[in-house]
Tab-separated table of C-alpha atoms in Angstrom:
chain	number	residue	atom	x	y	z
E	15	MET	CA	5.208	12.221	-19.358
E	16	ILE	CA	6.503	14.287	-22.259
E	17	SER	CA	4.895	14.543	-25.664
E	18	ALA	CA	6.116	12.423	-28.567
E	19	GLU	CA	7.419	15.555	-30.296
E	20	ALA	CA	9.356	16.677	-27.220
E	21	TYR	CA	10.775	13.177	-26.776
E	22	ALA	CA	11.946	13.032	-30.397
E	23	THR	CA	13.684	16.390	-30.000
E	24	LEU	CA	15.292	15.204	-26.775
E	25	ARG	CA	16.659	12.068	-28.465
E	26	ASP	CA	18.020	14.116	-31.356
E	27	THR	CA	19.782	16.365	-28.841
E	28	ALA	CA	21.168	13.398	-26.891
E	29	GLU	CA	22.503	11.813	-30.079
E	30	GLY	CA	24.033	15.046	-31.371
E	31	ARG	CA	21.606	15.578	-34.245
E	32	ALA	CA	20.155	18.801	-32.830
E	33	PRO	CA	21.561	21.736	-30.824
E	34	LEU	CA	21.043	21.858	-27.082
E	35	ASP	CA	18.650	24.774	-27.196
E	36	ALA	CA	16.276	22.824	-29.461
E	37	ALA	CA	15.126	20.926	-26.382
E	38	ALA	CA	15.379	23.842	-23.955
E	39	ALA	CA	11.869	23.682	-22.512
E	40	THR	CA	12.008	19.925	-22.039
E	41	LEU	CA	15.482	19.999	-20.478
E	42	VAL	CA	14.546	22.707	-17.990
E	43	ALA	CA	11.409	20.829	-16.971
E	44	LEU	CA	13.241	17.503	-16.608
E	45	THR	CA	15.950	19.138	-14.524
E	46	ALA	CA	13.430	20.845	-12.257
E	47	GLY	CA	11.719	17.490	-11.761
E	48	GLY	CA	14.957	15.727	-10.854
E	49	PHE	CA	14.990	13.539	-13.963
E	50	LEU	CA	18.244	15.047	-15.239
E	51	VAL	CA	21.173	15.215	-12.813
E	52	GLU	CA	24.901	15.808	-13.018
E	53	ASP	CA	27.132	12.838	-13.823
E	54	GLY	CA	28.540	11.453	-10.605
E	55	GLU	CA	25.665	12.583	-8.406
E	56	ASP	CA	24.817	9.921	-5.824
E	57	GLU	CA	21.145	9.459	-6.639
E	58	ARG	CA	20.871	6.440	-4.363
E	59	GLU	CA	21.950	8.594	-1.407
E	60	ALA	CA	19.432	11.257	-2.415
E	61	VAL	CA	16.709	8.597	-2.354
E	62	ALA	CA	17.995	7.397	1.018
E	63	GLU	CA	17.863	10.936	2.424
E	64	THR	CA	14.245	11.453	1.377
E	65	HIS	CA	13.448	8.021	2.814
E	66	ARG	CA	15.019	8.874	6.172
E	67	ALA	CA	13.182	12.187	6.310
E	68	ALA	CA	9.857	10.486	5.588
E	69	ARG	CA	10.561	7.686	8.063
E	70	GLU	CA	11.440	10.106	10.858
E	71	ASN	CA	8.501	12.449	10.210
E	72	CYS	CA	6.292	12.318	13.295
E	73	GLU	CA	3.640	14.873	12.345
E	74	THR	CA	1.207	11.968	11.931
E	75	LEU	CA	0.977	9.197	14.521
E	76	HIS	CA	-0.421	6.103	12.787
E	77	LEU	CA	-1.800	3.432	15.097
E	78	VAL	CA	-3.072	0.129	13.742
E	79	LEU	CA	-5.382	-0.899	16.573
E	80	VAL	CA	-6.474	-4.480	17.143
E	81	PRO	CA	-9.514	-4.380	19.451
E	82	THR	CA	-9.678	-8.174	19.401
E	83	LEU	CA	-7.644	-11.076	18.072
E	84	SER	CA	-10.822	-13.111	17.674
E	85	CYS	CA	-12.454	-13.644	14.289
E	86	ASN	CA	-15.726	-15.129	13.102
E	87	LEU	CA	-14.100	-16.654	9.997
E	88	ALA	CA	-11.755	-19.614	9.607
E	89	CYS	CA	-9.696	-18.652	6.558
E	90	PRO	CA	-7.079	-21.385	5.993
E	91	TYR	CA	-4.239	-18.934	5.287
E	92	CYS	CA	-4.797	-16.522	8.199
E	93	PHE	CA	-2.104	-15.937	10.832
E	94	GLU	CA	0.450	-17.566	8.546
E	95	PRO	CA	2.039	-19.971	9.211
E	96	GLY	CA	-0.668	-21.193	11.560
E	97	VAL	CA	-0.096	-19.056	14.659
E	98	THR	CA	-2.895	-19.292	17.213
E	99	PRO	CA	-3.706	-16.153	19.259
E	100	VAL	CA	-2.601	-16.484	22.877
E	101	ALA	CA	-5.378	-16.957	25.433
E	102	GLY	CA	-5.995	-13.863	27.546
E	103	ARG	CA	-4.888	-11.465	24.796
E	104	THR	CA	-8.053	-11.428	22.720
E	105	ALA	CA	-9.887	-8.237	23.810
E	106	MET	CA	-8.578	-4.713	24.411
E	107	THR	CA	-8.728	-3.683	28.049
E	108	GLU	CA	-9.655	-0.368	29.657
E	109	PHE	CA	-6.048	-0.053	30.815
E	110	VAL	CA	-4.834	-0.207	27.229
E	111	ARG	CA	-7.364	2.459	26.210
E	112	ASP	CA	-6.024	4.700	28.986
E	113	ASP	CA	-2.475	4.104	27.783
E	114	LEU	CA	-3.449	4.868	24.178
E	115	CYS	CA	-4.823	8.249	25.210
E	116	SER	CA	-1.657	8.977	27.185
E	117	LEU	CA	0.429	8.016	24.154
E	118	VAL	CA	-1.516	10.426	21.951
E	119	ARG	CA	-1.178	13.303	24.420
E	120	ALA	CA	2.563	12.726	24.699
E	121	ALA	CA	2.920	12.574	20.910
E	122	VAL	CA	1.038	15.860	20.484
E	123	ALA	CA	3.349	17.460	23.035
E	124	GLU	CA	6.279	16.337	20.851
E	125	GLY	CA	4.824	17.837	17.665
E	126	THR	CA	2.312	15.309	16.320
E	127	ARG	CA	-0.536	17.066	14.528
E	128	THR	CA	-2.735	14.175	13.425
E	129	LEU	CA	-3.700	10.764	14.758
E	130	ARG	CA	-4.526	8.224	12.074
E	131	VAL	CA	-6.155	4.993	13.239
E	132	THR	CA	-6.567	1.782	11.265
E	133	TRP	CA	-8.914	-0.745	12.864
E	134	TYR	CA	-7.586	-4.236	12.281
E	135	GLY	CA	-7.901	-7.755	13.638
E	136	GLY	CA	-8.690	-10.553	14.116
E	137	GLU	CA	-11.959	-9.133	12.922
E	138	PRO	CA	-12.386	-5.678	14.469
E	139	LEU	CA	-16.185	-5.830	14.312
E	140	VAL	CA	-16.157	-8.865	16.619
E	141	GLY	CA	-15.016	-6.304	19.186
E	142	TRP	CA	-17.654	-3.779	18.116
E	143	GLN	CA	-18.344	-2.124	21.480
E	144	ASN	CA	-14.641	-2.075	22.218
E	145	LEU	CA	-14.042	-0.316	18.906
E	146	VAL	CA	-16.785	2.232	19.647
E	147	ASP	CA	-15.570	2.955	23.178
E	148	THR	CA	-11.934	3.292	22.112
E	149	SER	CA	-12.866	5.537	19.177
E	150	GLU	CA	-14.841	7.878	21.400
E	151	ARG	CA	-11.988	8.099	23.901
E	152	LEU	CA	-9.398	8.809	21.216
E	153	ILE	CA	-11.545	11.380	19.409
E	154	ALA	CA	-12.160	13.232	22.673
E	155	THR	CA	-8.453	13.096	23.516
E	156	CYS	CA	-7.510	14.515	20.118
E	157	GLU	CA	-10.086	17.286	20.344
E	158	ALA	CA	-8.832	18.289	23.785
E	159	ALA	CA	-5.226	18.267	22.578
E	160	GLY	CA	-5.935	20.168	19.359
E	161	CYS	CA	-4.926	17.190	17.233
E	162	GLY	CA	-6.578	16.022	14.022
E	163	TYR	CA	-8.124	12.551	13.841
E	164	SER	CA	-8.990	10.179	11.007
E	165	ALA	CA	-9.717	6.457	10.845
E	166	GLU	CA	-10.261	3.538	8.496
E	167	ILE	CA	-11.133	-0.113	9.006
E	168	VAL	CA	-9.993	-3.421	7.534
E	169	THR	CA	-12.863	-5.881	7.879
E	170	ASN	CA	-14.113	-9.127	6.387
E	171	GLY	CA	-17.509	-7.430	6.069
E	172	THR	CA	-19.668	-10.233	7.429
E	173	LEU	CA	-20.632	-8.240	10.535
E	174	LEU	CA	-20.957	-4.877	8.797
E	175	THR	CA	-24.492	-3.492	8.525
E	176	ALA	CA	-25.903	-0.185	7.332
E	177	ASP	CA	-26.395	0.930	10.955
E	178	ARG	CA	-22.821	0.067	11.829
E	179	ALA	CA	-21.531	1.815	8.716
E	180	ARG	CA	-23.371	4.979	9.765
E	181	LYS	CA	-21.958	4.694	13.281
E	182	LEU	CA	-18.451	4.198	11.899
E	183	ALA	CA	-18.844	7.338	9.803
E	184	ALA	CA	-19.934	9.217	12.930
E	185	LEU	CA	-16.747	7.948	14.581
E	186	LYS	CA	-14.716	9.563	11.777
E	187	VAL	CA	-14.020	6.309	9.951
E	188	THR	CA	-13.850	7.330	6.299
E	189	GLN	CA	-12.847	4.103	4.524
E	190	ALA	CA	-13.526	0.382	4.829
E	191	GLN	CA	-11.388	-2.234	3.109
E	192	ILE	CA	-13.387	-5.411	2.535
E	193	SER	CA	-11.937	-8.573	1.012
E	194	LEU	CA	-13.279	-11.100	-1.461
E	195	ASP	CA	-11.375	-14.251	-2.367
E	196	GLY	CA	-12.656	-14.555	-5.909
E	197	PRO	CA	-16.093	-15.602	-7.212
E	198	PRO	CA	-18.549	-17.306	-4.831
E	199	ASP	CA	-17.439	-20.916	-5.335
E	200	ILE	CA	-13.823	-20.102	-4.406
E	201	HIS	CA	-14.532	-17.413	-1.815
E	202	ASP	CA	-16.954	-19.631	0.098
E	203	LEU	CA	-14.325	-22.352	0.451
E	204	ARG	CA	-11.671	-19.987	1.777
E	205	ARG	CA	-13.465	-17.257	3.700
E	206	ILE	CA	-15.819	-19.569	5.474
E	207	GLY	CA	-17.498	-18.794	8.779
E	208	ARG	CA	-16.610	-20.665	11.930
E	209	ASN	CA	-20.213	-21.846	11.716
E	210	ARG	CA	-19.176	-23.392	8.343
E	211	LYS	CA	-21.620	-21.191	6.425
E	212	PRO	CA	-20.636	-19.467	3.144
E	213	THR	CA	-20.021	-15.717	3.279
E	214	PHE	CA	-19.778	-14.309	-0.269
E	215	ALA	CA	-23.383	-13.101	-0.457
E	216	ALA	CA	-23.186	-11.554	3.013
E	217	VAL	CA	-19.997	-9.697	2.132
E	218	VAL	CA	-21.502	-8.251	-1.053
E	219	GLU	CA	-24.532	-7.110	0.969
E	220	ALA	CA	-22.183	-5.448	3.447
E	221	ILE	CA	-20.353	-3.656	0.645
E	222	ALA	CA	-23.668	-2.336	-0.659
E	223	ALA	CA	-24.771	-1.303	2.838
E	224	ALA	CA	-21.545	0.538	3.620
E	225	ALA	CA	-21.050	2.299	0.283
E	226	PRO	CA	-23.454	5.214	0.986
E	227	CYS	CA	-21.584	6.084	4.207
E	228	LEU	CA	-17.958	5.098	3.673
E	229	ARG	CA	-15.398	4.909	0.896
E	230	VAL	CA	-15.317	1.179	0.268
E	231	ALA	CA	-12.165	-0.384	-1.164
E	232	VAL	CA	-12.845	-3.952	-2.266
E	233	ARG	CA	-9.723	-6.082	-2.120
E	234	ILE	CA	-9.665	-9.229	-4.253
E	235	ASN	CA	-7.170	-11.710	-2.831
E	236	VAL	CA	-5.618	-13.462	-5.808
E	237	CYS	CA	-3.605	-16.601	-6.478
E	238	ARG	CA	-3.264	-18.669	-9.665
E	239	ARG	CA	-6.716	-20.154	-9.203
E	240	VAL	CA	-8.441	-16.810	-8.655
E	241	ALA	CA	-6.503	-14.750	-11.215
E	242	PRO	CA	-8.335	-15.941	-14.360
E	243	ARG	CA	-11.703	-15.358	-12.673
E	244	VAL	CA	-11.409	-11.848	-11.240
E	245	GLU	CA	-13.715	-10.499	-13.946
E	246	GLU	CA	-16.533	-12.604	-12.508
E	247	VAL	CA	-16.209	-10.679	-9.249
E	248	LEU	CA	-16.319	-7.348	-11.075
E	249	ALA	CA	-19.413	-8.432	-12.992
E	250	ILE	CA	-21.216	-9.383	-9.772
E	251	LEU	CA	-20.391	-6.062	-8.120
E	252	ALA	CA	-21.285	-4.068	-11.236
E	253	ALA	CA	-24.639	-5.848	-11.495
E	254	ARG	CA	-25.425	-4.408	-8.055
E	255	GLY	CA	-24.510	-0.924	-9.252
E	256	LEU	CA	-21.437	-0.882	-7.030
E	257	ASN	CA	-19.131	0.135	-9.877
E	258	ARG	CA	-20.384	3.673	-9.281
E	259	SER	CA	-19.557	3.756	-5.579
E	260	VAL	CA	-16.622	1.471	-4.693
E	261	SER	CA	-13.041	0.962	-5.812
E	262	VAL	CA	-11.514	-2.467	-6.422
E	263	HIS	CA	-7.882	-3.552	-6.231
E	264	LEU	CA	-5.916	-6.796	-6.325
E	265	ALA	CA	-3.870	-8.203	-3.453
E	266	PRO	CA	-1.696	-11.225	-4.272
E	267	LEU	CA	-1.703	-13.807	-1.507
E	268	ARG	CA	1.853	-14.387	-0.334
E	269	PRO	CA	3.657	-17.071	1.657
E	270	ALA	CA	4.811	-16.043	5.097
E	271	PRO	CA	8.121	-14.130	5.118
E	272	GLY	CA	10.973	-16.595	5.239
E	273	ALA	CA	8.921	-19.224	3.397
E	274	ALA	CA	8.875	-17.650	-0.067
E	275	GLY	CA	10.469	-20.649	-1.724
E	276	SER	CA	8.230	-23.208	-0.107
E	277	ALA	CA	5.340	-25.001	-1.740
E	278	PRO	CA	1.771	-23.899	-0.963
E	279	PRO	CA	0.621	-25.271	2.396
E	280	ALA	CA	-1.339	-28.480	2.572
E	281	ALA	CA	-5.043	-27.793	2.976
E	282	ALA	CA	-8.451	-29.176	2.222
E	283	ALA	CA	-9.325	-29.515	-1.449
E	284	GLY	CA	-10.035	-26.137	-2.985
E	285	THR	CA	-8.336	-24.082	-0.273
E	286	ALA	CA	-4.622	-24.630	-0.984
E	287	ILE	CA	-2.990	-21.420	-2.193
E	288	ASP	CA	-0.958	-21.458	-5.410
E	289	TRP	CA	1.049	-18.253	-5.152
E	290	LEU	CA	1.558	-15.961	-8.140
E	291	ASP	CA	5.136	-14.958	-8.930
E	292	ASP	CA	6.082	-11.307	-9.494
E	293	ARG	CA	5.813	-11.477	-13.286
E	294	GLU	CA	2.332	-12.968	-13.040
E	295	VAL	CA	1.295	-10.308	-10.532
E	296	ALA	CA	2.565	-7.514	-12.762
E	297	ALA	CA	0.843	-8.837	-15.888
E	298	LEU	CA	-2.407	-9.408	-13.998
E	299	ARG	CA	-2.468	-5.844	-12.689
E	300	VAL	CA	-2.054	-4.429	-16.190
E	301	ALA	CA	-4.884	-6.590	-17.516
E	302	PHE	CA	-7.017	-5.802	-14.469
E	303	ASP	CA	-7.123	-2.086	-15.295
E	304	ASP	CA	-8.749	-2.962	-18.623
E	305	LEU	CA	-11.298	-5.137	-16.803
E	306	LEU	CA	-12.104	-2.287	-14.417
E	307	ARG	CA	-12.753	0.038	-17.346
E	308	ARG	CA	-14.889	-2.592	-19.071
E	309	HIS	CA	-17.169	-2.840	-16.045
E	310	GLY	CA	-17.293	0.871	-15.257
E	311	PHE	CA	-15.127	0.972	-12.124
E	312	PRO	CA	-12.811	3.892	-11.370
E	313	VAL	CA	-9.257	3.456	-12.655
E	314	HIS	CA	-6.140	5.499	-11.999
E	315	PRO	CA	-5.769	7.784	-15.036
E	316	THR	CA	-2.239	6.585	-15.903
E	317	GLY	CA	-1.853	3.293	-14.042
E	318	LEU	CA	1.624	4.427	-13.050
E	319	PRO	CA	2.839	3.864	-9.482
E	320	GLN	CA	3.513	6.985	-7.464
E	321	PRO	CA	6.783	7.711	-5.621
E	322	ARG	CA	6.510	7.269	-1.873
E	323	GLY	CA	8.634	8.266	1.054
E	324	THR	CA	8.584	4.912	2.841
E	325	ALA	CA	7.768	1.336	1.928
E	326	CYS	CA	4.868	0.912	4.397
E	327	ILE	CA	3.855	1.573	8.006
E	328	ALA	CA	6.564	-0.796	9.260
E	329	ASP	CA	9.046	1.629	7.714
E	330	GLN	CA	7.783	4.653	9.693
E	331	ASP	CA	9.058	5.650	13.126
E	332	ALA	CA	5.651	6.976	14.200
E	333	SER	CA	3.578	3.951	13.151
E	334	PHE	CA	2.756	1.006	15.401
E	335	VAL	CA	0.433	-1.969	15.605
E	336	ILE	CA	-1.146	-2.216	19.065
E	337	GLU	CA	-2.614	-5.565	20.107
E	338	PRO	CA	-5.453	-5.890	22.663
E	339	ASP	CA	-3.139	-6.335	25.654
E	340	GLY	CA	-0.786	-3.514	24.636
E	341	THR	CA	1.749	-5.682	22.818
E	342	VAL	CA	3.385	-3.561	20.117
E	343	GLN	CA	4.274	-4.830	16.645
E	344	LYS	CA	5.776	-2.995	13.681
E	345	CYS	CA	3.990	-4.984	10.963
E	346	ASP	CA	0.418	-6.188	10.579
E	347	TRP	CA	1.741	-9.512	9.229
E	348	THR	CA	3.016	-10.327	12.721
E	349	VAL	CA	-0.203	-9.675	14.649
E	350	GLY	CA	-0.666	-12.447	17.187
E	351	ILE	CA	2.963	-13.596	17.003
E	352	ALA	CA	4.381	-12.857	20.452
E	353	GLY	CA	7.974	-13.500	19.400
E	354	ALA	CA	7.814	-10.761	16.764
E	355	ALA	CA	6.768	-7.997	19.181
E	356	VAL	CA	8.980	-4.916	19.527
E	357	GLY	CA	7.647	-3.592	22.823
E	358	ARG	CA	4.688	-2.971	25.079
E	359	LEU	CA	2.391	-0.009	25.614
E	360	GLY	CA	2.168	1.189	29.194
E	361	PRO	CA	1.171	4.293	31.175
E	362	GLY	CA	4.479	5.952	30.287
E	363	GLY	CA	4.256	5.224	26.570
E	364	ILE	CA	5.817	2.409	24.562
E	365	GLU	CA	8.666	0.545	26.209
E	366	PHE	CA	10.634	-0.869	23.290
E	367	ASP	CA	12.581	-4.104	23.175
E	368	GLU	CA	16.027	-4.241	21.600
E	369	ASP	CA	14.387	-5.719	18.502
E	370	ILE	CA	13.050	-2.295	17.495
E	371	ALA	CA	16.561	-1.399	16.296
E	372	ARG	CA	16.273	-3.922	13.440
E	373	TRP	CA	13.374	-1.943	12.039
E	374	ARG	CA	14.730	1.543	12.686
E	375	ASP	CA	18.136	0.783	11.191
E	376	LEU	CA	16.694	-0.617	7.963
E	377	ASP	CA	17.614	1.842	5.222
E	378	VAL	CA	17.055	1.929	1.479
E	379	PRO	CA	18.825	-1.141	-0.012
E	380	ASP	CA	22.478	-0.434	-0.774
E	381	ASP	CA	23.576	-3.617	-2.546
E	382	PRO	CA	24.895	-2.910	-6.077
E	383	GLU	CA	21.873	-4.314	-7.903
E	384	CYS	CA	19.300	-2.342	-5.912
E	385	ALA	CA	21.397	0.835	-5.797
E	386	ALA	CA	21.551	0.861	-9.612
E	387	CYS	CA	17.869	0.015	-10.114
E	388	ARG	CA	15.751	2.674	-11.789
E	389	PHE	CA	12.801	1.699	-9.591
E	390	LEU	CA	14.450	2.318	-6.219
E	391	PRO	CA	12.510	5.589	-5.654
E	392	LEU	CA	9.286	3.610	-6.087
E	393	CYS	CA	10.050	0.490	-4.067
E	394	ARG	CA	12.214	1.735	-1.168
E	395	GLY	CA	12.963	-1.931	-0.503
E	396	VAL	CA	9.312	-3.050	-0.925
E	397	CYS	CA	8.772	-5.004	2.315
E	398	PRO	CA	10.800	-4.468	5.506
E	399	LEU	CA	9.580	-7.726	7.036
E	400	ARG	CA	10.731	-9.783	4.066
E	401	ARG	CA	14.079	-8.029	4.030
E	402	LEU	CA	14.547	-8.784	7.729
E	403	ALA	CA	13.714	-12.414	6.941
E	404	GLY	CA	16.640	-12.498	4.510
E	405	GLU	CA	14.603	-12.136	1.324
E	406	LYS	CA	15.195	-9.638	-1.459
E	407	PRO	CA	11.744	-8.553	-2.622
E	408	CYS	CA	11.359	-6.593	-5.848
E	409	LEU	CA	8.636	-4.412	-7.281
E	410	PRO	CA	6.476	-6.403	-9.743
E	411	PHE	CA	6.046	-3.211	-11.782
E	412	ARG	CA	9.645	-3.563	-13.023
E	413	HIS	CA	8.506	-6.378	-15.310
E	414	VAL	CA	5.837	-4.302	-17.082
E	415	TRP	CA	6.973	-0.695	-16.742
E	416	ALA	CA	7.335	-0.108	-20.493
E	417	ARG	CA	3.953	-1.648	-21.203
E	418	VAL	CA	2.236	0.488	-18.546
E	419	LEU	CA	3.997	3.625	-19.707
E	420	ALA	CA	3.009	2.944	-23.306
E	421	ARG	CA	-0.596	2.240	-22.365
E	422	SER	CA	-0.796	5.474	-20.385
E	423	ALA	CA	0.439	7.282	-23.516
E	424	GLY	CA	-2.347	5.779	-25.619
E	425	PHE	CA	-0.635	2.767	-27.205
E	426	SER	CA	-2.592	-0.433	-27.710
E	427	PRO	CA	-1.512	-3.589	-25.814
E	428	ASP	CA	0.128	-4.984	-28.963
E	429	GLU	CA	1.987	-1.748	-29.703
E	430	ALA	CA	3.275	-1.541	-26.135
E	431	GLU	CA	5.576	-4.555	-26.558
E	432	ALA	CA	7.801	-2.612	-28.955
E	433	VAL	CA	8.238	0.389	-26.684
E	434	GLU	CA	10.873	-0.687	-24.160
E	435	PRO	CA	13.901	-0.602	-26.531
E	436	ALA	CA	12.930	2.896	-27.633
E	437	LEU	CA	12.775	4.080	-24.022
E	438	ASP	CA	16.316	2.911	-23.239
E	439	GLY	CA	18.039	5.526	-25.384
E	440	PRO	CA	21.338	7.325	-24.729
E	441	GLY	CA	21.564	9.852	-21.924
E	442	LEU	CA	22.728	13.432	-22.194
E	443	ARG	CA	26.488	13.391	-21.568
E	444	GLY	CA	28.861	16.324	-21.411
E	445	VAL	CA	26.096	18.794	-20.575
E	446	GLY	CA	26.118	20.421	-17.132
E	447	LEU	CA	23.144	21.663	-15.157
E	448	ALA	CA	24.567	25.156	-15.470
E	449	ASP	CA	24.222	24.834	-19.244
E	450	ILE	CA	20.584	23.863	-18.833
E	451	ALA	CA	19.939	26.646	-16.339
E	452	ALA	CA	21.254	29.108	-18.912
E	453	LEU	CA	18.459	28.011	-21.214
E	454	ALA	CA	15.726	28.978	-18.745
E	455	ASP	CA	15.140	32.466	-20.125
E	456	ARG	CA	14.908	31.110	-23.647
E	457	ALA	CA	12.606	28.308	-22.485
E	458	GLU	CA	10.138	30.858	-21.148
E	459	ARG	CA	9.597	32.058	-24.710
E	460	GLU	CA	8.962	28.532	-26.046
E	461	PRO	CA	5.770	26.461	-25.787
E	462	PRO	CA	5.641	24.750	-22.363
E	463	CYS	CA	6.855	21.169	-22.079
E	464	ASP	CA	4.066	18.618	-21.776
E	465	LEU	CA	5.540	17.174	-18.572
E	466	GLN	CA	2.976	15.853	-16.092
């Protein structure tokens, strides 16, 4: 951001009320950061080029490994829209472990420097010994090949103990994402064990047990019923002293791709999901940062989203989801859905189906609306799976960008509402980058621009 004084000078320059050199330091900094460009420059293509470079970067091989498709919970919205794992594909075999090690060695030979593993499910801790054995094999393979290794786990937490957390840390797992579905009365209806027992208390105990060993990211799954009660979850965690050791973020529950316009699925009383729309999600995230501060949890210093090279792992050429039998997916949403697979892992690597081309050919959106959108460098198309399903997802942040920007600059919530018109001022026209470059020497003698 730039200071209020620098911004005022910039507006005066843009509107012809001040000479160009009055804003020299700010102009040079904005140009260096890519915020000021020549008229006619194809910024959308520049975004697309950085996206392609990030997508094709293979220095890190990211494998989302599913040691088992089994799970000890019976969440009503899991495997949307009701896909049942295929018999005989529920536990990772020794053959698949061998093939994983071969895949890593081949990737290192092609220039990969780091293997990143995300343990996923099903519930990965149901396949605990499988996870341990596979981790040890992969770590040894990476060490022998001179390749770095890191891992994280996505778990429901019900099977996570202090001993297992310590073992995970020894296996180079650095982070655990653990989900809560709201306060106990809602969570225990939705994330219920197959034994029909409630799980909220057990999950909180697991979070507390894991926090000394792992970075714990608590994910609160939200819908319209949970949204007004997220502070209750924060209060419970803070009362356990967990505000000093874990991070918390929101994850809106979504309908399956291709079903975005459908009504929430029929379910038992209390478990039906009432999806939030993008405006509700955006507003909730802004309010949630204030709740985090109120309860002493860590908060991003600005609350502003950060530019990224790709939309997600599905948008990266060197990222794959590997199911227990070696079935390869590109997206964790499609785990367990045989018809969505893009290939199979074998002794010679991954043999891809023709369907992989749909993913690899997906570029930054080029329709007129998206190409002109100021948020394209942030969203990169948001969700490849939804785009392939014919949807046009947008970044919720676009609905609250001015409010978030104002809050990060110190404005109160009420003051933030008046900021957006002031931010949409005139651009600098008739000034070339060569003119700005000529100011560089002069800018060195001025106070530095407060651009962060």
